[in-house]
């Protein structure tokens, strides 16, 4: 007996939520993680987010990599392009 998979149809609101997950996951949690390459911090994260939303990891990566849902997520793009080193210099060394 085969188990049927549930197919989720994304909408604009879900695409925005998924992109926001990228922004949250990209943010370094401490100084040590800020030194890691973003690709290392993000490795395997799309599968976890995909499981939460009921879609494939490729669907998540396509949204995160701005291949799909471009019009829905464009207003969030600036938030994921911050300079991590500058952010930590301000937070840690600006007395």
PDB file of C-alpha atoms in Angstrom:
ATOM      1  CA  UNK A   1       0.000   0.000   0.000  1.00  0.00           C
ATOM      2  CA  UNK A   2       1.479   3.298  -1.105  1.00  0.00           C
ATOM      3  CA  UNK A   3       1.193   6.359   1.011  1.00  0.00           C
ATOM      4  CA  UNK A   4      -0.166   9.346  -0.883  1.00  0.00           C
ATOM      5  CA  UNK A   5       1.766  12.547  -0.491  1.00  0.00           C
ATOM      6  CA  UNK A   6      -0.056  15.725   0.334  1.00  0.00           C
ATOM      7  CA  UNK A   7       0.582  18.415  -2.216  1.00  0.00           C
ATOM      8  CA  UNK A   8       0.662  21.942  -0.878  1.00  0.00           C
ATOM      9  CA  UNK A   9      -0.205  24.791  -3.216  1.00  0.00           C
ATOM     10  CA  UNK A  10       1.853  27.813  -2.328  1.00  0.00           C
ATOM     11  CA  UNK A  11       0.426  31.282  -2.314  1.00  0.00           C
ATOM     12  CA  UNK A  12       2.056  34.688  -1.947  1.00  0.00           C
ATOM     13  CA  UNK A  13       1.739  34.693   1.828  1.00  0.00           C
ATOM     14  CA  UNK A  14       3.449  31.311   2.187  1.00  0.00           C
ATOM     15  CA  UNK A  15       6.221  32.336  -0.217  1.00  0.00           C
ATOM     16  CA  UNK A  16       6.879  35.426   1.903  1.00  0.00           C
ATOM     17  CA  UNK A  17       6.926  33.321   5.088  1.00  0.00           C
ATOM     18  CA  UNK A  18       9.375  30.907   3.487  1.00  0.00           C
ATOM     19  CA  UNK A  19      11.672  33.738   2.400  1.00  0.00           C
ATOM     20  CA  UNK A  20      11.534  35.209   5.899  1.00  0.00           C
ATOM     21  CA  UNK A  21      12.750  31.854   7.214  1.00  0.00           C
ATOM     22  CA  UNK A  22      15.870  32.319   5.097  1.00  0.00           C
ATOM     23  CA  UNK A  23      16.518  35.719   6.661  1.00  0.00           C
ATOM     24  CA  UNK A  24      16.093  34.293  10.157  1.00  0.00           C
ATOM     25  CA  UNK A  25      18.296  31.270   9.446  1.00  0.00           C
ATOM     26  CA  UNK A  26      21.023  33.384   7.815  1.00  0.00           C
ATOM     27  CA  UNK A  27      21.427  35.630  10.824  1.00  0.00           C
ATOM     28  CA  UNK A  28      24.423  34.618  12.898  1.00  0.00           C
ATOM     29  CA  UNK A  29      23.533  33.569  16.417  1.00  0.00           C
ATOM     30  CA  UNK A  30      26.889  34.577  17.869  1.00  0.00           C
ATOM     31  CA  UNK A  31      30.267  35.945  16.850  1.00  0.00           C
ATOM     32  CA  UNK A  32      31.666  32.481  16.046  1.00  0.00           C
ATOM     33  CA  UNK A  33      28.820  31.681  13.651  1.00  0.00           C
ATOM     34  CA  UNK A  34      29.278  35.072  12.002  1.00  0.00           C
ATOM     35  CA  UNK A  35      32.694  33.871  10.854  1.00  0.00           C
ATOM     36  CA  UNK A  36      31.174  30.883   9.033  1.00  0.00           C
ATOM     37  CA  UNK A  37      30.322  31.074   5.379  1.00  0.00           C
ATOM     38  CA  UNK A  38      26.586  31.570   4.890  1.00  0.00           C
ATOM     39  CA  UNK A  39      26.438  28.450   2.708  1.00  0.00           C
ATOM     40  CA  UNK A  40      27.751  26.362   5.604  1.00  0.00           C
ATOM     41  CA  UNK A  41      25.197  27.830   8.024  1.00  0.00           C
ATOM     42  CA  UNK A  42      22.396  27.204   5.522  1.00  0.00           C
ATOM     43  CA  UNK A  43      23.402  23.646   4.604  1.00  0.00           C
ATOM     44  CA  UNK A  44      20.487  21.264   5.103  1.00  0.00           C
ATOM     45  CA  UNK A  45      18.125  24.003   6.265  1.00  0.00           C
ATOM     46  CA  UNK A  46      15.936  23.879   3.154  1.00  0.00           C
ATOM     47  CA  UNK A  47      14.899  20.290   3.911  1.00  0.00           C
ATOM     48  CA  UNK A  48      13.754  21.237   7.415  1.00  0.00           C
ATOM     49  CA  UNK A  49      11.809  24.241   6.175  1.00  0.00           C
ATOM     50  CA  UNK A  50      10.346  22.139   3.352  1.00  0.00           C
ATOM     51  CA  UNK A  51       9.075  19.548   5.815  1.00  0.00           C
ATOM     52  CA  UNK A  52       7.381  22.278   7.832  1.00  0.00           C
ATOM     53  CA  UNK A  53       5.584  23.709   4.791  1.00  0.00           C
ATOM     54  CA  UNK A  54       4.892  20.394   3.054  1.00  0.00           C
ATOM     55  CA  UNK A  55       6.874  21.200  -0.076  1.00  0.00           C
ATOM     56  CA  UNK A  56      10.158  19.982  -1.532  1.00  0.00           C
ATOM     57  CA  UNK A  57      13.551  21.318  -0.490  1.00  0.00           C
ATOM     58  CA  UNK A  58      14.027  22.432  -4.113  1.00  0.00           C
ATOM     59  CA  UNK A  59      10.895  24.583  -3.846  1.00  0.00           C
ATOM     60  CA  UNK A  60      12.377  26.243  -0.758  1.00  0.00           C
ATOM     61  CA  UNK A  61      15.761  26.780  -2.424  1.00  0.00           C
ATOM     62  CA  UNK A  62      14.098  28.244  -5.530  1.00  0.00           C
ATOM     63  CA  UNK A  63      12.293  30.810  -3.378  1.00  0.00           C
ATOM     64  CA  UNK A  64      15.427  31.548  -1.370  1.00  0.00           C
ATOM     65  CA  UNK A  65      17.569  31.844  -4.533  1.00  0.00           C
ATOM     66  CA  UNK A  66      15.053  34.225  -6.122  1.00  0.00           C
ATOM     67  CA  UNK A  67      14.114  31.871  -8.948  1.00  0.00           C
ATOM     68  CA  UNK A  68      10.424  31.736  -8.066  1.00  0.00           C
ATOM     69  CA  UNK A  69       7.982  34.044  -6.276  1.00  0.00           C
ATOM     70  CA  UNK A  70      10.167  37.002  -7.244  1.00  0.00           C
ATOM     71  CA  UNK A  71       7.378  39.585  -7.171  1.00  0.00           C
ATOM     72  CA  UNK A  72       6.165  38.370  -3.784  1.00  0.00           C
ATOM     73  CA  UNK A  73       9.560  38.410  -2.063  1.00  0.00           C
ATOM     74  CA  UNK A  74      11.443  41.292  -3.719  1.00  0.00           C
ATOM     75  CA  UNK A  75      10.644  43.661  -0.853  1.00  0.00           C
ATOM     76  CA  UNK A  76      12.548  41.313   1.508  1.00  0.00           C
ATOM     77  CA  UNK A  77      15.740  41.057  -0.521  1.00  0.00           C
ATOM     78  CA  UNK A  78      17.511  43.961   1.156  1.00  0.00           C
ATOM     79  CA  UNK A  79      17.054  42.311   4.553  1.00  0.00           C
ATOM     80  CA  UNK A  80      19.143  39.292   3.550  1.00  0.00           C
ATOM     81  CA  UNK A  81      22.060  41.244   2.095  1.00  0.00           C
ATOM     82  CA  UNK A  82      23.383  42.823   5.279  1.00  0.00           C
ATOM     83  CA  UNK A  83      27.094  42.966   5.974  1.00  0.00           C
ATOM     84  CA  UNK A  84      27.577  40.510   8.840  1.00  0.00           C
ATOM     85  CA  UNK A  85      31.058  41.688   9.774  1.00  0.00           C
ATOM     86  CA  UNK A  86      29.908  45.306   9.928  1.00  0.00           C
ATOM     87  CA  UNK A  87      26.911  44.282  12.027  1.00  0.00           C
ATOM     88  CA  UNK A  88      29.133  42.539  14.561  1.00  0.00           C
ATOM     89  CA  UNK A  89      31.666  45.362  14.621  1.00  0.00           C
ATOM     90  CA  UNK A  90      28.857  47.733  15.580  1.00  0.00           C
ATOM     91  CA  UNK A  91      27.351  45.385  18.146  1.00  0.00           C
ATOM     92  CA  UNK A  92      30.559  44.164  19.736  1.00  0.00           C
ATOM     93  CA  UNK A  93      33.105  46.930  19.419  1.00  0.00           C
ATOM     94  CA  UNK A  94      31.229  50.227  19.337  1.00  0.00           C
ATOM     95  CA  UNK A  95      31.543  51.349  22.956  1.00  0.00           C
TER      96      UNK A  95
END
